[in-house]
CSV table of C-alpha atoms and ligand atoms in Angstrom, one decimal:
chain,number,residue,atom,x,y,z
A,1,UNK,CA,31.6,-8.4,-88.6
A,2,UNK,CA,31.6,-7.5,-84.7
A,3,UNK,CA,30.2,-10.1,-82.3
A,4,UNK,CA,27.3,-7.6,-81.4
A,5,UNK,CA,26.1,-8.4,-84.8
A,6,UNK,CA,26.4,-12.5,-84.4
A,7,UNK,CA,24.7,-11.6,-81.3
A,8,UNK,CA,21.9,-10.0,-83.0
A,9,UNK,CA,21.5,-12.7,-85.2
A,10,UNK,CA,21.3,-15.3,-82.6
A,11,UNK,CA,18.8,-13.0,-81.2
A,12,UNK,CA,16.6,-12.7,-84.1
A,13,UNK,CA,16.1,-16.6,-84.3
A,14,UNK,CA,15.7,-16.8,-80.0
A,15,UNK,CA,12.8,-14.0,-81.1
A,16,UNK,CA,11.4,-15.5,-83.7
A,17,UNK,CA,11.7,-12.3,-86.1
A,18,UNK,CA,11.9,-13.1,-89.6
A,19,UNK,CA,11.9,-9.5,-90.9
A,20,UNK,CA,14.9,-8.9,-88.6
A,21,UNK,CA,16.8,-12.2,-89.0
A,22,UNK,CA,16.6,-11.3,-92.8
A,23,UNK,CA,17.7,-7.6,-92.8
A,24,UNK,CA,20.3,-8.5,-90.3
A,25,UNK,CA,21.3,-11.6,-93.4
A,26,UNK,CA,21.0,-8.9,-95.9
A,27,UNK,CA,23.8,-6.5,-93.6
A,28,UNK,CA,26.1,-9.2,-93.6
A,29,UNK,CA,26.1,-9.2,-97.6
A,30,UNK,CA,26.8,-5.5,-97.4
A,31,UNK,CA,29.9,-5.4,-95.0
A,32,UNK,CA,31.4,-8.7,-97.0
A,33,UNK,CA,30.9,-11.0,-94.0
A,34,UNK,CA,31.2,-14.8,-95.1
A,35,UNK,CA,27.8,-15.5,-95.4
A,36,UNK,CA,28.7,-19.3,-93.6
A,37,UNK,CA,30.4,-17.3,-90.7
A,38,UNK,CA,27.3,-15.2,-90.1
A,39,UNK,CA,24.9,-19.1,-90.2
A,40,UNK,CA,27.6,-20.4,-88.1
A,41,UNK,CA,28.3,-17.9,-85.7
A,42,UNK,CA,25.1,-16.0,-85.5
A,43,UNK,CA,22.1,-17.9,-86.8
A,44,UNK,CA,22.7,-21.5,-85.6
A,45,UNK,CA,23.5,-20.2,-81.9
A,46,UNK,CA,20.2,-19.0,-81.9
A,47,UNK,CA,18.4,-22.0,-83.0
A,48,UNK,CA,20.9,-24.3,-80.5
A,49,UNK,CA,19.4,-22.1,-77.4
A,50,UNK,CA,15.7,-22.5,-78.8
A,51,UNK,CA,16.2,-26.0,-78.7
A,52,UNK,CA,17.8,-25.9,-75.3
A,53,UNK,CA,14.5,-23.5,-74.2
A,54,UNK,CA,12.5,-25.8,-75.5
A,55,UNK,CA,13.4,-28.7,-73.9
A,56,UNK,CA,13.7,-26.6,-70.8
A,57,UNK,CA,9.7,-26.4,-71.1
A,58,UNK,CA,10.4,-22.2,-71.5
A,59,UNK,CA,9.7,-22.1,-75.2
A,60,UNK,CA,6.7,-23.9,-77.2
A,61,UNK,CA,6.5,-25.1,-80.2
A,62,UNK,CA,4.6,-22.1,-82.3
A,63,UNK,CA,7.9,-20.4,-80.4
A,64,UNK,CA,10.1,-22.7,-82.3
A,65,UNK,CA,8.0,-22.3,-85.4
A,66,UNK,CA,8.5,-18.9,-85.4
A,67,UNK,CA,12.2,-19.0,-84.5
A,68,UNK,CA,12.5,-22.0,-87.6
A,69,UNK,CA,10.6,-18.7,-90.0
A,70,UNK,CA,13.2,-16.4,-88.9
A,71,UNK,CA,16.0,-19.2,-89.5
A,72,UNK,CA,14.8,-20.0,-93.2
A,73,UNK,CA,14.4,-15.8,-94.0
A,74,UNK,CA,17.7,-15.0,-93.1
A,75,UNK,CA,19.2,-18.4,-95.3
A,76,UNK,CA,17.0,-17.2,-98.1
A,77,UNK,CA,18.8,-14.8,-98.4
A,78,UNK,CA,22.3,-15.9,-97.6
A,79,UNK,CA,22.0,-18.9,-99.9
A,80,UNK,CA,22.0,-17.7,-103.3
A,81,UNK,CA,25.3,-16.2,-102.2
A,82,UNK,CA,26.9,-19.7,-101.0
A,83,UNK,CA,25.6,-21.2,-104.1
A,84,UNK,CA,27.0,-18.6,-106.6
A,85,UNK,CA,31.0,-20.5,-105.2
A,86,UNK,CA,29.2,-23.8,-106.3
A,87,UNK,CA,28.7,-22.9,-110.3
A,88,UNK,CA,32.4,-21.8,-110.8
A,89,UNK,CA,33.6,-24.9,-109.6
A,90,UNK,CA,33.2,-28.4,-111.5
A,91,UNK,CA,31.0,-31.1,-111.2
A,92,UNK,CA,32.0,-33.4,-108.1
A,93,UNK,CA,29.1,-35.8,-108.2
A,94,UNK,CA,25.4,-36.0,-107.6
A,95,UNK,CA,23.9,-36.0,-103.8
A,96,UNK,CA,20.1,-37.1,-103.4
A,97,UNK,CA,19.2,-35.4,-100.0
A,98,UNK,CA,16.4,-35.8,-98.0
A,99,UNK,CA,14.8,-35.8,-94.4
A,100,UNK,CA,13.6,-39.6,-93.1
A,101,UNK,CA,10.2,-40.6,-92.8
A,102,UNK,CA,8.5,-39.1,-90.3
A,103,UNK,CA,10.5,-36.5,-89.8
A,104,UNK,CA,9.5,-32.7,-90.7
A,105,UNK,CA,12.9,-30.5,-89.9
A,106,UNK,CA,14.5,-29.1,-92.9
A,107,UNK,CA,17.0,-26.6,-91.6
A,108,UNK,CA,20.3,-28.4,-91.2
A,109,UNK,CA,19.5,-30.9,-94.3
A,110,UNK,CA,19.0,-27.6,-96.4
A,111,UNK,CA,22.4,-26.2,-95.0
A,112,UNK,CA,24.1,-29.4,-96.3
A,113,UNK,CA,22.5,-29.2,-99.7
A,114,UNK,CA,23.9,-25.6,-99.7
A,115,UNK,CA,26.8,-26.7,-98.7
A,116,UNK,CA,27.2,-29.1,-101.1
A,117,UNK,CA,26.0,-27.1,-104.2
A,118,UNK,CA,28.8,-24.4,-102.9
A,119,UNK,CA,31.4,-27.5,-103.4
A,120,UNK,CA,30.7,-27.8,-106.7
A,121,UNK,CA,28.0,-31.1,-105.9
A,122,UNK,CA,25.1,-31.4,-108.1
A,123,UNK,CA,22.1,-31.5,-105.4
A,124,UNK,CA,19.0,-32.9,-106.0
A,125,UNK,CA,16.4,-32.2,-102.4
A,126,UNK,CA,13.6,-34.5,-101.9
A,127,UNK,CA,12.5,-32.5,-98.9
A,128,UNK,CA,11.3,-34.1,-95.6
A,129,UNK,CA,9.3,-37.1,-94.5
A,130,UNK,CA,10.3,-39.3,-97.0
A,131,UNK,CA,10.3,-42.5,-97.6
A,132,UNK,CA,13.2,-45.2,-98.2
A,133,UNK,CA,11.7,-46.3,-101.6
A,134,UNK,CA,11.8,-42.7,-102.9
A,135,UNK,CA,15.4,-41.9,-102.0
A,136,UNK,CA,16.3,-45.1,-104.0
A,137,UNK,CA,13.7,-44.2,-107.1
A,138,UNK,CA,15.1,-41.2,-107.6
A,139,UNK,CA,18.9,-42.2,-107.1
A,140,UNK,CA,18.2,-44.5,-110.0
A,141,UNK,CA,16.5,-41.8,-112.0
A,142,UNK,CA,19.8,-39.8,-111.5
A,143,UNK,CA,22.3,-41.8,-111.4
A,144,UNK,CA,23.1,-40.4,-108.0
A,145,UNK,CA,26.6,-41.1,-106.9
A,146,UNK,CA,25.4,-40.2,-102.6
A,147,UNK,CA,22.4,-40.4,-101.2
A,148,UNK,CA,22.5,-38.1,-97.8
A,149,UNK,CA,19.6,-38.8,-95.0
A,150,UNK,CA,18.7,-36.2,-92.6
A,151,UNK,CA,17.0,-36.8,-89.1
A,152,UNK,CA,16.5,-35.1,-86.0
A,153,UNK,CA,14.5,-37.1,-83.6
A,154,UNK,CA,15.6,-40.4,-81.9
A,155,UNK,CA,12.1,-41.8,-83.1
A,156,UNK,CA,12.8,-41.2,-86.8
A,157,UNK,CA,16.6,-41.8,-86.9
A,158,UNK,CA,15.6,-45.4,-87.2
A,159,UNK,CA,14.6,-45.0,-90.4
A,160,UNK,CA,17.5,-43.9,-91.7
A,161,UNK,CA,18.3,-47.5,-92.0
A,162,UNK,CA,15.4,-48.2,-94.4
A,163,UNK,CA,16.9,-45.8,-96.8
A,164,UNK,CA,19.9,-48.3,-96.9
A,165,UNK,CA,17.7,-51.4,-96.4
A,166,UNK,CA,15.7,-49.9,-99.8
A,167,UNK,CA,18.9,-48.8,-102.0
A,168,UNK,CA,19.6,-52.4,-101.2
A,169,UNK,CA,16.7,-54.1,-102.5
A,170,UNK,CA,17.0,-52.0,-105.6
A,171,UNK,CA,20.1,-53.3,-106.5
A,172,UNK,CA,21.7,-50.0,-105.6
A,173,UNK,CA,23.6,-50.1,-102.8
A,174,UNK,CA,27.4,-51.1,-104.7
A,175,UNK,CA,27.2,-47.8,-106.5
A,176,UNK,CA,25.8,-45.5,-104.3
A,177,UNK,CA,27.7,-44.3,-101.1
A,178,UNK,CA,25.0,-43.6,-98.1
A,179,UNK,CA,25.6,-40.6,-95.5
A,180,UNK,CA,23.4,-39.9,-92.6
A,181,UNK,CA,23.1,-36.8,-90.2
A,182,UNK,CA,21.4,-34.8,-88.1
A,183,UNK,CA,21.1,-33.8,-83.9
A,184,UNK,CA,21.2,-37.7,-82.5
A,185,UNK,CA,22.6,-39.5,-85.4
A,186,UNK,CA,26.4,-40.9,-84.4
A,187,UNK,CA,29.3,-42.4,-85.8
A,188,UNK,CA,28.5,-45.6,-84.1
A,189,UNK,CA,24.5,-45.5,-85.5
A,190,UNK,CA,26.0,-45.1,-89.1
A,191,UNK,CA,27.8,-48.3,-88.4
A,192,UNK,CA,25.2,-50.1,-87.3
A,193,UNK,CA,23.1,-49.5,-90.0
A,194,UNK,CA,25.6,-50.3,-92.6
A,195,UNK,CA,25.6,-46.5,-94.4
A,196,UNK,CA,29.3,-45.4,-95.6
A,197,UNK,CA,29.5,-42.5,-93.4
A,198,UNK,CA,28.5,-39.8,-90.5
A,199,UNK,CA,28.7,-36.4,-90.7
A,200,UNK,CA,28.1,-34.1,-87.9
A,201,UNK,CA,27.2,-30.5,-89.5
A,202,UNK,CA,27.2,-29.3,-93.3
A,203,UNK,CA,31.0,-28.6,-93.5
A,204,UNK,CA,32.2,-31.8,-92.3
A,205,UNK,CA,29.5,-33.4,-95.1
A,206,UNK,CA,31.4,-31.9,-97.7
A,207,UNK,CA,34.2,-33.4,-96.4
A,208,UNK,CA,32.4,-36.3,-96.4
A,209,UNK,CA,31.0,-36.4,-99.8
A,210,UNK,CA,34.3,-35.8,-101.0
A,211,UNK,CA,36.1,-38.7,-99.5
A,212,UNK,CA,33.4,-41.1,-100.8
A,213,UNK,CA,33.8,-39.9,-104.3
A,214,UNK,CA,37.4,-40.5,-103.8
A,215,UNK,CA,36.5,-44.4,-102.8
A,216,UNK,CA,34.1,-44.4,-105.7
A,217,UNK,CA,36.9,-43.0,-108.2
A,218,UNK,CA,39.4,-45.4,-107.0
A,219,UNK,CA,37.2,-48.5,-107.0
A,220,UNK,CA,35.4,-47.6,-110.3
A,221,UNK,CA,38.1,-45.8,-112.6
A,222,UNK,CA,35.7,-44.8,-114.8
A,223,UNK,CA,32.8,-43.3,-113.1
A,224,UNK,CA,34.5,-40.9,-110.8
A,225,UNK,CA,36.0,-39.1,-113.5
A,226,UNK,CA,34.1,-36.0,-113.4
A,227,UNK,CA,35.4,-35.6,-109.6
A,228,UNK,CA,38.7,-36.4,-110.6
A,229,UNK,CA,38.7,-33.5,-113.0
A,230,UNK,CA,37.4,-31.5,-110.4
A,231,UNK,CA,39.8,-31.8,-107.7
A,232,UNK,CA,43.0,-31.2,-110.2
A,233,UNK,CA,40.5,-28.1,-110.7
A,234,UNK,CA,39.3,-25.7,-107.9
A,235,UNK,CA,39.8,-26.8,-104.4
A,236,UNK,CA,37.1,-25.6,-102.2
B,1,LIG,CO1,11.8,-29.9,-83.3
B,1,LIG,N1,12.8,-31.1,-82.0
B,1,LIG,N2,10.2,-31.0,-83.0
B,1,LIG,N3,11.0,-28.6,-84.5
B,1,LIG,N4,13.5,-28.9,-83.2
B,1,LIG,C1,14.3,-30.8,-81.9
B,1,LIG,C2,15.1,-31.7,-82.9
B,1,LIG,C3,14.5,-31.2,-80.4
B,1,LIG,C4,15.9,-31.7,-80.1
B,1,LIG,C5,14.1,-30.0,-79.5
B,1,LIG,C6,14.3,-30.4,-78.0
B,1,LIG,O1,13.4,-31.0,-77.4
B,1,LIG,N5,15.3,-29.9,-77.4
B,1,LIG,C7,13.4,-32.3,-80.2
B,1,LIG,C8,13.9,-33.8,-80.5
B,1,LIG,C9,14.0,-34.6,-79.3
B,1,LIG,C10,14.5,-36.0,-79.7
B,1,LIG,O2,14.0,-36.7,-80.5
B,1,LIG,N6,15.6,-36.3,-79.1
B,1,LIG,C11,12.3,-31.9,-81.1
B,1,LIG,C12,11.0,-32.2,-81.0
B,1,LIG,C13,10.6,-33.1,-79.8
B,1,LIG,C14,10.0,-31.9,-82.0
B,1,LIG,C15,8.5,-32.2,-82.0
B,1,LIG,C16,8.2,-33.7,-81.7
B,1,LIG,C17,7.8,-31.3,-81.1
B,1,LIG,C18,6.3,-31.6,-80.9
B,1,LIG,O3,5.5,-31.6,-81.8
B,1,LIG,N7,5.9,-31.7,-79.7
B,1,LIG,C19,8.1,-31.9,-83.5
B,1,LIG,C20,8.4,-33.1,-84.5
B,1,LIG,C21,7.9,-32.8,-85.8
B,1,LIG,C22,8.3,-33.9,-86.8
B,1,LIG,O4,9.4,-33.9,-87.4
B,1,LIG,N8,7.5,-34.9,-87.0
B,1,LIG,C23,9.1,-30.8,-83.8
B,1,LIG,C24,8.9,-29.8,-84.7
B,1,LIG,C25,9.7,-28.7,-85.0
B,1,LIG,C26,9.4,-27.5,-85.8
B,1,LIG,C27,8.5,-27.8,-87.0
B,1,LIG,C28,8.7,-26.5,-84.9
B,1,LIG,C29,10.8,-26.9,-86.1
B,1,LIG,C30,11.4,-27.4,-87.5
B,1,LIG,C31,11.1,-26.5,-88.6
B,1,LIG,C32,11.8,-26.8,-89.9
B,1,LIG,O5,12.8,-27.5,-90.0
B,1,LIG,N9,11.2,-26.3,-91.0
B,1,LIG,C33,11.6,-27.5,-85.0
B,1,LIG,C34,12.9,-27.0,-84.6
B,1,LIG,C35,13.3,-25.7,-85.3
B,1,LIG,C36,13.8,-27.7,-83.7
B,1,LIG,C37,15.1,-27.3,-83.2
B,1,LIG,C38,14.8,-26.2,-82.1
B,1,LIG,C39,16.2,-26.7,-84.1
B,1,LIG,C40,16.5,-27.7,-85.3
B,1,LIG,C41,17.3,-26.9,-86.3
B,1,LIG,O6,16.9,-26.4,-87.3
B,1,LIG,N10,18.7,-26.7,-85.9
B,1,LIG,C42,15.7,-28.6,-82.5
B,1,LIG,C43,16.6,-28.4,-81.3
B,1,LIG,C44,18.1,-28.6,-81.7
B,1,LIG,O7,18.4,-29.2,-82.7
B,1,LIG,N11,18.9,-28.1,-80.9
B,1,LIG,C45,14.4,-29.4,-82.4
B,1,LIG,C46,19.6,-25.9,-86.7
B,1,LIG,C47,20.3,-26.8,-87.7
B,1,LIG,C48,21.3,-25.9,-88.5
B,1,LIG,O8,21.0,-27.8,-87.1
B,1,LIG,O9,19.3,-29.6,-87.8
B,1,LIG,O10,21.1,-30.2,-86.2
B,1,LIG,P1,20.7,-29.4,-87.3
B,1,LIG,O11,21.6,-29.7,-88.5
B,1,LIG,C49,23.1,-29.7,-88.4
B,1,LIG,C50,23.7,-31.0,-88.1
B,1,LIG,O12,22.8,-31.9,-87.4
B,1,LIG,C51,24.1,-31.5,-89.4
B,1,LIG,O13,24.4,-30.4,-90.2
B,1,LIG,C52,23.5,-29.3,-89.8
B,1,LIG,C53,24.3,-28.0,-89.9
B,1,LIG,O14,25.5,-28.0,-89.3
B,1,LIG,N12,23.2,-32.3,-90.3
B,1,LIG,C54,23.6,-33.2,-91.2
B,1,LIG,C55,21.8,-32.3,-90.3
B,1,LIG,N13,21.4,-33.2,-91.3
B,1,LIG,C56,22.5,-33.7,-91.8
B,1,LIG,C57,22.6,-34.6,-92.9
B,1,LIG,C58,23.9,-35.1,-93.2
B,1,LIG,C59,25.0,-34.6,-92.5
B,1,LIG,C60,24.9,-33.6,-91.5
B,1,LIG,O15,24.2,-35.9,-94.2
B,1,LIG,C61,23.1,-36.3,-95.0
């Protein structure tokens, strides 16, 4: 796809035009562009230099509203088509995923759960604002193997470490691998809050995800078998 096109893209988000964002998602399908070059190279640009507008004080927040509606019309669209990789390949493990209390962005976490379902991952999304107690319920519910955490603001990164602090107290914690992400999260933070691992965008979670189900298969023969089978499978 020519740059004028990742330029669009970036454009339609910076605009806030969903109509556009999504016909220009629906273009990319047509000429065979990889739908994660035309999030990575078009969409997310656009939402980086909203942010940066933003914070300038030259964009306000129904600006970045709009610019989040044009974001989540064009990965309607270009979703199904990452997930349709996912159900060829087999199952690598279970990922609860979830934005932290407080905390209302979806955009990236919902990139990772695509991500993640593209890798063959079975993902179950909480959505956002929730709490630490609900990430561990429902990792005992499904015998989750990860449970991913999402924030973007300094003020509800914090919280991040309650999700650990809970799978803890519910006995979970020795089965189930924690990863946290999002804008201000760090290496260092994921350290000090005792999760197993930082990821700084959706690619590098699957990554991620992969290496702990690699610890989890070789410190519990039995229950990363399904993984096992699925790396001597497909490769992503
Ligand atoms: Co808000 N917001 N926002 N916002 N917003 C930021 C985060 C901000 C940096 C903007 C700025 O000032 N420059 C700033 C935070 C400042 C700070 O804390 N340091 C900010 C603010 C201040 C706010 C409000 C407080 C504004 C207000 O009300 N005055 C408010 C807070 C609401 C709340 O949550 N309680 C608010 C609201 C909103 C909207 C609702 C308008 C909207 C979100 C809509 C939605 O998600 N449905 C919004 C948006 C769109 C943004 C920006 C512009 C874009 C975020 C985004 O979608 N990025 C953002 C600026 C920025 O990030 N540059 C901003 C694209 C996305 C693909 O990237 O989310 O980083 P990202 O995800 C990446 C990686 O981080 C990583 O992978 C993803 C893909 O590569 N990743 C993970 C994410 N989660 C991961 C989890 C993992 C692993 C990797 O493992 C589990």
């Amino acid at each position: 796809m020519p740059d004028h096109s990742f330029l669009a893209m970036r454009q339609s988000i910076i605009d806030g035009t969903p109509a556009i964002a999504a016909s220009l998602a629906e273009r990319a399908i047509v000429v065979g562009t990889p739908p994660i070059e035309a999030i990575n190279l078009g969409y997310v640009p656009g939402m980086h230099e909203v942010g940066e507008q933003f914070a300038r004080g030259q964009m306000y927040l129904p600006d970045m509203m709009a610019s989040a509606e044009a974001m989540r019309a064009a990965m309607s669209i270009l979703d199904p088509e990452l997930k349709k990789l996912g159900a060829e390949r087999a199952m690598a493990g279970t990922v609860i995923l979830g934005t932290t209390r407080g905390d209302i962005h979806e955009i990236g976490k919902i990139l990772v759960g695509t991500l993640l379902t593209a890798h063959g991952f079975r993902v179950h999304d909480l959505g956002v604002d929730i709490a630490g107690e609900k990430f561990a319920e429902k990792a005992l519910e499904l015998h989750a193997d990860i449970v991913g955490v999402s924030a973007l603001l300094t003020t509800t990164m914090r919280n991040q470490k309650t999700v650990v602090e809970a799978l803890q107290l519910a006995g979970l914690r020795p089965q189930v691998k924690v990863m946290v992400g999002g804008a201000p999260v760090t290496r260092r933070w994921a350290e000090e809050i005792g999760a197993d691992g930082y990821a700084p965008s959706a690619m590098t979670a699957v990554v991620l995800a992969r290496e702990l189900m690699e610890q989890t298969a070789s410190s519990e023969p039995g229950r990363g078998r399904e993984f096992r089978l699925g790396i001597q499978g497909r490769e992503p």
